[in-house]
Amino acid sequence: MDSTFFKLNSSQLSFIRQGQSAASWAGIVVKYQNIFSAHAAEKWLLAESDSFVFSALFYALLASGKSVVLPQNTQPEHIKQVKESVGASVGPGSISPTYLSDLDTKPSSGITLTIPAESEVYFYTSGSTGVPKIIVKPFKLLQREVDALEAKFSEQVKGTVFVSTVPHQHIYGLLYKILWPMSKGHSFVPQGFEYPEQMANQIAQDDCRSATIISSPAQLQRMVADNPLLAVKDKVTNIFSSGGPLDAKKNLELQDVLQCTLIEVFGSTETGGIGWRCRQSIQDEDWHTFNEVNISYQHNSDLLAISSSYINEPIFNADDRVELIDASRFRVLGRADSVVKIEEKRVSLDEVQARLKQHPFVDDAFVVVVGSERRKLAVLIVLNDAGLKAREGGKKIELDRLFKGFLSNWYEAVLLPKKYRYPVELPYNARGKLSRREAESYFE
């Protein structure tokens, strides 16, 4: 029986960056596929930060019949933990910038890679506990999701250059930044852009006719106040955002000033993509399911159950509370773990955050629970210009009272946040997700 699942021809690749070409990429693949094939190690830890080199090694490993282990970051203790948890080989079985110091390869005119059906990718995700958890994905499930993205959005991204601000070691970045453009022949810039000014400079280049931007809510929300993309807005065609909720007002403002399509993606490492939406108004909260994704309620609850061709198990029970509108549309009401008890009364942290964001002084907010013996709500609030001006003229305690009074319109006194902090920005990580632990540290 033929175990081939996927073929990739290097001649279809289109890299938009000086010094990087399909021929040089293929040269790296040829050299390292021979090295990997000759080595007994089955699991290889891939911690390469350069996306051009990363993509070559990623496909070389899979074509060699190896499993790829992707750490969350390259911090020494995390790398050690990853190696121990999955038994990834050490030394030549660990691919890092140190191991790859010699990339003296010869360009190849063209190669066709064959990916075996049993090839696997290991992801690490913190989930809701903060403790890294292993998620194993057969490559064929990732490729099915790429096929669905192309089927849904091919007309929108056709002729554009993919430019990304997200890392490739997490599932969103791997799918949208690397696998989608490479397997479907779209032009892309392998480099990741930490600062939007760098991304704008790249988009301004002549070889970037129009751009599809792959980004996250944290990065996009910061661009509302200071947006270097305005200088190249005629070239910005699409923006994809995933990793968490994007503020509705900022979403619409970005679409308006850039005159582009902004598509939010809802999903997780475990499920892959579940749904997407292109918001047209503040009230437009509906998500649309991707192809081959079926949604339902879990038994006797409002929690989401998913049946999808992108996951291993028949049914995945998610921790998201939802309202199902029809077979392919739903609204997200918040995380199940966002509902907590304070003095025996239930309150949704997501709801309190949403209320605070309605205040004319608030740009962003994040609510956590603090205290072990007596639990209470505490909140981080990022003030907008009006809020900063109000704070200049008074004391912090007056601002605290202002927000307490505002929230008292919906909540009784025992449920009101007792502690307030006003950071310049919320503690988002590299994936655009809020760090609950770091937020809690503000109140220690």
Coordinates of C-alpha atoms in Angstrom, one line a residue:
M1 CA 0.0 0.0 0.0
D2 CA 1.3 3.5 -0.9
S3 CA 1.9 5.5 2.3
T4 CA 2.5 8.7 0.4
F5 CA 0.3 11.5 1.6
F6 CA 1.6 14.8 0.2
K7 CA 4.1 15.9 -2.5
L8 CA 5.8 19.4 -2.6
N9 CA 7.6 20.5 -5.7
S10 CA 10.2 23.2 -4.9
S11 CA 9.7 24.8 -8.3
Q12 CA 6.3 26.2 -7.1
L13 CA 7.8 28.1 -4.2
S14 CA 8.0 31.9 -4.4
F15 CA 10.1 33.6 -1.7
I16 CA 10.1 37.4 -1.6
R17 CA 13.3 38.3 0.1
Q18 CA 16.8 39.1 -1.3
G19 CA 19.2 36.1 -1.2
Q20 CA 16.4 33.5 -0.7
S21 CA 15.2 31.4 -3.6
A22 CA 13.5 28.1 -4.4
A23 CA 16.9 26.8 -5.5
S24 CA 18.7 27.8 -2.3
W25 CA 15.8 26.4 -0.2
A26 CA 16.0 23.1 -2.1
G27 CA 19.7 22.9 -1.5
I28 CA 19.2 23.0 2.2
V29 CA 16.6 20.3 2.0
V30 CA 18.8 18.0 -0.1
K31 CA 21.7 18.3 2.3
Y32 CA 19.8 17.8 5.5
Q33 CA 17.3 15.2 4.2
N34 CA 20.4 12.9 3.6
I35 CA 21.6 13.7 7.2
F36 CA 18.3 13.0 8.8
S37 CA 17.6 9.8 6.8
A38 CA 21.0 8.4 7.9
H39 CA 20.3 9.0 11.6
A40 CA 18.4 6.6 13.8
A41 CA 16.6 9.3 15.8
E42 CA 12.8 9.4 15.1
K43 CA 11.9 12.6 16.9
W44 CA 13.8 15.8 16.1
L45 CA 13.5 19.0 18.1
L46 CA 13.4 21.9 15.7
A47 CA 14.2 25.2 17.3
E48 CA 15.4 27.3 14.4
S49 CA 14.3 30.9 14.5
D50 CA 14.9 31.8 10.8
S51 CA 11.7 30.9 9.0
F52 CA 13.4 30.2 5.6
V53 CA 15.8 27.7 7.1
F54 CA 13.1 26.4 9.4
S55 CA 10.7 25.6 6.6
A56 CA 13.5 23.7 4.7
L57 CA 14.4 21.6 7.7
F58 CA 10.7 21.0 8.6
Y59 CA 10.0 19.5 5.2
A60 CA 13.3 17.7 5.1
L61 CA 12.5 16.0 8.4
L62 CA 9.0 15.0 7.3
A63 CA 10.2 13.7 4.0
S64 CA 12.8 11.6 5.9
G65 CA 10.0 10.0 7.9
K66 CA 10.9 11.8 11.1
S67 CA 8.6 13.5 13.6
V68 CA 9.1 17.2 14.2
V69 CA 9.0 18.5 17.8
L70 CA 8.3 22.3 18.1
P71 CA 9.1 24.0 21.4
Q72 CA 7.2 27.1 22.5
N73 CA 10.5 29.0 22.8
T74 CA 14.2 28.5 22.9
Q75 CA 14.8 29.1 26.6
P76 CA 17.3 26.5 27.9
E77 CA 15.0 25.1 30.6
H78 CA 12.0 24.8 28.3
I79 CA 14.2 23.0 25.7
K80 CA 15.4 20.6 28.3
Q81 CA 11.8 20.0 29.5
V82 CA 10.7 19.3 25.9
K83 CA 13.5 16.9 25.2
E84 CA 12.7 14.9 28.4
S85 CA 9.0 14.9 27.8
V86 CA 9.0 13.5 24.3
G87 CA 12.4 11.7 24.2
A88 CA 13.6 13.9 21.4
S89 CA 17.2 13.1 20.5
V90 CA 20.0 15.2 21.8
G91 CA 23.1 16.4 19.9
P92 CA 22.6 15.9 16.1
G93 CA 18.9 15.1 16.8
S94 CA 18.3 18.6 18.1
I95 CA 18.2 21.3 15.4
S96 CA 19.1 24.7 16.7
P97 CA 21.0 27.7 15.4
T98 CA 24.2 26.3 17.1
Y99 CA 23.8 22.9 15.3
L100 CA 23.1 24.7 12.0
S101 CA 26.1 27.0 12.1
D102 CA 27.3 25.5 8.9
L103 CA 24.7 26.0 6.2
D104 CA 27.1 25.6 3.3
T105 CA 24.7 24.1 0.8
K106 CA 24.6 24.0 -3.0
P107 CA 21.5 25.3 -4.8
S108 CA 19.3 22.7 -6.4
S109 CA 17.4 23.2 -9.7
G110 CA 14.3 21.5 -8.4
I111 CA 13.1 18.7 -6.1
T112 CA 9.9 17.0 -5.3
L113 CA 9.4 16.0 -1.7
T114 CA 7.2 13.1 -0.7
I115 CA 5.7 13.3 2.8
P116 CA 4.7 9.9 4.4
A117 CA 1.2 9.7 5.7
E118 CA 2.4 8.8 9.3
S119 CA 4.6 11.9 9.7
E120 CA 3.8 13.8 12.9
V121 CA 4.3 17.3 14.4
Y122 CA 4.5 17.8 18.2
F123 CA 3.2 21.2 19.4
Y124 CA 3.4 22.6 22.9
T125 CA 0.5 24.7 24.3
S126 CA 0.0 26.2 27.7
G127 CA -3.8 25.8 27.6
S128 CA -5.7 27.2 30.6
T129 CA -3.3 25.8 33.2
G130 CA -0.1 27.5 32.2
V131 CA 1.7 24.1 32.2
P132 CA 3.0 23.1 28.8
K133 CA 1.0 20.3 27.2
I134 CA 1.9 18.1 24.2
I135 CA -0.4 18.1 21.2
V136 CA 0.5 15.6 18.5
K137 CA -0.8 16.3 15.0
P138 CA -0.4 14.0 12.0
F139 CA 0.8 16.2 9.2
K140 CA -2.1 15.1 7.0
L141 CA -4.5 16.9 9.4
L142 CA -2.5 20.1 9.1
Q143 CA -2.5 19.7 5.3
R144 CA -6.3 19.2 5.3
E145 CA -6.7 22.5 7.1
V146 CA -4.5 24.2 4.6
D147 CA -6.7 22.7 1.8
A148 CA -9.7 24.2 3.5
L149 CA -8.1 27.6 3.8
E150 CA -7.3 27.6 0.1
A151 CA -10.8 26.5 -0.8
K152 CA -12.3 29.3 1.3
F153 CA -10.0 32.2 0.7
S154 CA -8.0 31.5 -2.5
E155 CA -9.7 34.3 -4.5
Q156 CA -9.0 36.8 -1.7
V157 CA -5.3 36.0 -1.3
K158 CA -4.6 35.3 -5.0
G159 CA -1.7 37.5 -6.3
T160 CA -0.8 38.8 -2.8
V161 CA 2.4 38.3 -0.8
F162 CA 2.0 36.7 2.6
V163 CA 3.7 38.9 5.3
S164 CA 3.7 37.7 8.9
T165 CA 4.2 39.1 12.4
V166 CA 3.7 35.7 14.2
P167 CA 6.2 33.0 15.1
H168 CA 6.2 29.7 13.2
Q169 CA 6.6 27.3 16.1
H170 CA 2.9 27.6 17.1
I171 CA 0.1 26.1 15.0
Y172 CA -1.4 29.4 13.7
G173 CA 2.0 30.7 12.5
L174 CA 3.0 27.3 11.0
L175 CA -0.3 27.0 9.1
Y176 CA -0.8 30.5 7.9
K177 CA 2.8 31.8 7.6
I178 CA 4.6 28.6 6.2
L179 CA 2.4 25.7 5.1
W180 CA -0.4 27.6 3.3
P181 CA 1.7 29.8 1.0
M182 CA 4.3 27.1 0.4
S183 CA 1.9 24.2 -0.4
K184 CA -0.4 26.4 -2.5
G185 CA 2.2 28.4 -4.4
H186 CA 1.5 31.8 -2.9
S187 CA 4.4 34.3 -2.7
F188 CA 5.5 35.0 0.9
V189 CA 8.2 36.6 3.0
P190 CA 9.7 34.0 5.4
Q191 CA 11.1 36.6 7.7
G192 CA 8.9 37.4 10.7
F193 CA 8.5 41.1 11.6
E194 CA 8.6 42.0 15.3
Y195 CA 7.8 45.7 14.6
P196 CA 5.1 46.9 12.2
E197 CA 7.5 49.6 10.8
Q198 CA 9.7 46.7 9.4
M199 CA 6.6 45.1 7.9
A200 CA 5.5 48.3 6.3
N201 CA 9.0 48.7 4.8
Q202 CA 8.8 45.2 3.3
I203 CA 5.3 45.8 1.9
A204 CA 6.6 49.1 0.3
Q205 CA 9.1 47.1 -1.9
D206 CA 8.4 46.8 -5.6
D207 CA 8.2 43.0 -5.5
C208 CA 5.3 43.2 -3.1
R209 CA 2.3 44.0 -5.3
S210 CA -0.3 43.6 -2.6
A211 CA -0.1 42.0 0.9
T212 CA -1.9 39.5 3.0
I213 CA -0.9 40.1 6.6
I214 CA -0.8 37.3 9.2
S215 CA -0.9 38.8 12.6
S216 CA -2.4 38.6 16.2
P217 CA -4.9 40.7 18.2
A218 CA -2.1 42.2 20.5
Q219 CA -0.1 43.4 17.5
L220 CA -3.1 44.7 15.6
Q221 CA -4.6 46.6 18.5
R222 CA -1.3 48.4 19.1
M223 CA -1.4 49.6 15.5
V224 CA -4.7 51.5 15.9
A225 CA -2.9 54.3 17.9
D226 CA 0.2 54.3 15.8
N227 CA -0.2 52.6 12.4
P228 CA 2.8 52.6 10.0
L229 CA 0.7 50.6 7.5
L230 CA -1.1 53.8 6.6
A231 CA 1.9 54.6 4.3
V232 CA 1.3 51.4 2.3
K233 CA -2.5 51.0 2.8
D234 CA -3.0 50.8 -1.0
K235 CA -1.1 47.5 -0.9
V236 CA -2.8 46.0 2.2
T237 CA -5.5 43.6 0.9
N238 CA -6.2 41.2 3.7
I239 CA -5.4 40.8 7.4
F240 CA -5.8 37.5 9.3
S241 CA -5.9 37.6 13.1
S242 CA -5.9 34.7 15.5
G243 CA -4.8 33.8 19.0
G244 CA -7.5 35.6 21.0
P245 CA -10.4 38.1 20.6
L246 CA -9.8 41.2 18.6
D247 CA -11.5 44.3 20.1
A248 CA -14.5 45.0 17.9
K249 CA -14.0 48.8 17.7
K250 CA -10.3 48.4 16.8
N251 CA -11.2 45.8 14.2
L252 CA -13.6 48.1 12.4
E253 CA -11.2 51.1 12.7
L254 CA -8.4 49.1 11.1
Q255 CA -10.7 47.9 8.2
D256 CA -11.8 51.5 7.7
V257 CA -8.4 53.3 7.7
L258 CA -6.7 50.6 5.7
Q259 CA -9.7 49.8 3.4
C260 CA -8.9 46.1 3.7
T261 CA -10.6 42.8 4.7
L262 CA -9.9 41.7 8.2
I263 CA -10.6 38.0 8.9
E264 CA -10.6 36.7 12.5
V265 CA -10.0 33.0 13.0
F266 CA -11.3 31.0 16.0
G267 CA -9.6 27.8 17.0
S268 CA -6.9 26.2 19.1
T269 CA -3.9 23.9 18.9
E270 CA -6.1 20.9 19.7
T271 CA -8.9 21.7 17.3
G272 CA -7.2 23.6 14.5
G273 CA -9.5 26.2 12.9
I274 CA -13.1 26.0 14.0
G275 CA -14.6 29.2 12.5
W276 CA -13.9 32.6 10.9
R277 CA -15.6 35.9 10.6
C278 CA -15.2 39.3 8.9
R279 CA -16.9 41.8 11.2
Q280 CA -19.1 44.4 9.5
S281 CA -20.4 46.1 12.7
I282 CA -20.0 46.2 16.5
Q283 CA -23.1 43.9 16.7
D284 CA -21.7 41.4 14.2
E285 CA -20.6 38.6 16.6
D286 CA -21.3 35.5 14.4
W287 CA -18.6 33.0 13.6
H288 CA -18.9 30.8 10.5
T289 CA -17.6 27.2 10.6
F290 CA -14.8 26.1 8.2
N291 CA -15.5 23.3 5.8
E292 CA -15.6 19.8 7.4
V293 CA -16.3 21.3 10.8
N294 CA -19.5 20.3 12.6
I295 CA -20.6 22.0 15.8
S296 CA -23.0 21.0 18.6
Y297 CA -23.6 21.4 22.3
Q298 CA -22.1 19.1 24.8
H299 CA -24.7 17.1 26.8
N300 CA -26.9 19.4 29.0
S301 CA -24.7 22.4 28.6
D302 CA -23.9 25.4 26.5
L303 CA -20.3 24.2 25.9
L304 CA -19.1 23.6 22.4
A305 CA -18.6 20.1 20.9
I306 CA -16.7 19.8 17.6
S307 CA -16.5 17.1 15.0
S308 CA -13.8 18.0 12.4
S309 CA -11.5 16.4 9.9
Y310 CA -8.7 18.4 11.5
I311 CA -8.7 16.5 14.8
N312 CA -7.9 12.9 15.7
E313 CA -10.9 12.1 17.9
P314 CA -14.5 11.8 16.7
I315 CA -15.7 14.5 19.1
F316 CA -13.7 17.2 20.9
N317 CA -15.3 18.8 23.9
A318 CA -14.1 22.4 24.1
D319 CA -14.1 24.8 27.1
D320 CA -15.9 27.5 25.2
R321 CA -19.5 28.5 26.0
V322 CA -21.4 29.2 22.8
E323 CA -24.8 30.0 21.3
L324 CA -25.5 27.9 18.2
I325 CA -27.4 30.0 15.6
D326 CA -27.6 27.3 12.9
A327 CA -25.6 24.4 11.6
S328 CA -22.7 26.6 10.5
R329 CA -23.0 29.8 12.6
F330 CA -22.3 30.4 16.3
R331 CA -21.4 33.0 18.9
V332 CA -18.8 32.6 21.6
L333 CA -20.1 33.6 25.1
G334 CA -16.8 33.1 26.9
R335 CA -14.6 30.4 28.4
A336 CA -16.1 28.0 30.9
D337 CA -13.2 28.7 33.2
S338 CA -13.9 32.4 33.1
V339 CA -17.0 31.8 35.3
V340 CA -15.8 31.9 39.0
K341 CA -17.4 32.1 42.4
I342 CA -16.8 35.1 44.6
E343 CA -18.5 34.9 48.0
E344 CA -20.7 32.0 46.7
K345 CA -21.9 34.2 43.8
R346 CA -21.0 33.4 40.2
V347 CA -19.5 36.0 37.8
S348 CA -18.0 35.8 34.3
L349 CA -14.6 37.4 34.1
D350 CA -15.1 37.7 30.3
E351 CA -18.3 39.6 30.9
V352 CA -16.7 42.0 33.4
Q353 CA -14.0 42.7 30.9
A354 CA -16.5 43.4 28.2
R355 CA -18.4 45.8 30.4
L356 CA -15.2 47.7 31.2
K357 CA -14.3 48.0 27.6
Q358 CA -17.5 49.9 27.1
H359 CA -16.3 52.8 29.3
P360 CA -15.2 55.8 27.3
F361 CA -11.8 55.9 29.3
V362 CA -10.9 52.3 28.6
D363 CA -8.7 51.0 25.7
D364 CA -8.3 47.4 27.0
A365 CA -9.0 45.4 30.2
F366 CA -8.1 42.1 31.8
V367 CA -9.8 40.7 35.0
V368 CA -8.2 38.1 37.2
V369 CA -9.0 36.4 40.6
V370 CA -6.5 37.1 43.4
G371 CA -6.3 35.9 47.0
S372 CA -6.3 32.4 48.4
E373 CA -8.3 32.6 51.6
R374 CA -10.7 35.3 50.4
R375 CA -10.9 35.5 46.6
K376 CA -11.6 38.8 45.0
L377 CA -11.6 40.3 41.5
A378 CA -8.7 42.5 40.4
V379 CA -8.4 44.3 37.0
L380 CA -5.7 45.6 34.7
I381 CA -7.0 48.6 32.7
V382 CA -5.2 50.2 29.8
L383 CA -6.4 53.8 29.6
N384 CA -7.1 55.6 26.3
D385 CA -6.2 59.2 25.7
A386 CA -9.4 60.4 27.5
G387 CA -8.6 58.2 30.4
L388 CA -5.0 59.3 30.7
K389 CA -6.1 62.9 30.7
A390 CA -8.6 62.2 33.4
R391 CA -5.9 60.5 35.5
E392 CA -3.6 63.5 35.2
G393 CA -6.1 65.7 37.0
G394 CA -6.8 63.3 39.9
K395 CA -5.6 60.5 42.2
K396 CA -5.6 56.8 41.4
I397 CA -8.1 56.1 44.1
E398 CA -10.6 58.5 42.3
L399 CA -10.2 56.5 39.1
D400 CA -10.7 53.3 41.0
R401 CA -14.0 54.6 42.4
L402 CA -15.0 55.8 39.0
F403 CA -14.8 52.3 37.5
K404 CA -16.3 50.7 40.6
G405 CA -19.3 53.0 40.2
F406 CA -19.6 52.2 36.5
L407 CA -19.6 48.4 37.1
S408 CA -22.1 48.8 39.9
N409 CA -24.7 49.3 37.2
W410 CA -24.5 45.6 36.6
Y411 CA -22.9 43.9 39.6
E412 CA -23.6 44.0 43.4
A413 CA -20.8 45.2 45.7
V414 CA -19.3 41.8 46.5
L415 CA -18.6 41.1 42.8
L416 CA -16.9 44.4 42.0
P417 CA -13.1 44.3 41.5
K418 CA -11.3 45.4 44.6
K419 CA -7.9 46.1 43.1
Y420 CA -7.0 48.2 40.0
R421 CA -3.8 48.7 38.1
Y422 CA -3.2 50.8 35.1
P423 CA -0.3 49.4 32.9
V424 CA 0.7 50.9 29.5
E425 CA -0.3 47.7 27.9
L426 CA -1.7 44.2 28.8
P427 CA 0.7 41.3 29.2
Y428 CA 0.3 39.6 25.9
N429 CA 2.8 36.9 24.9
A430 CA 4.4 36.3 21.5
R431 CA 1.3 34.4 20.3
G432 CA -1.0 37.3 21.1
K433 CA -2.5 35.6 24.1
L434 CA -2.9 37.2 27.5
S435 CA -0.7 35.8 30.3
R436 CA -2.9 35.3 33.4
R437 CA 0.1 34.5 35.6
E438 CA 1.8 37.7 34.6
A439 CA -1.4 39.7 35.1
E440 CA -1.7 38.2 38.6
S441 CA 1.8 39.3 39.5
Y442 CA 0.7 43.0 39.3
F443 CA -1.2 42.4 42.5
E444 CA 1.3 40.4 44.5

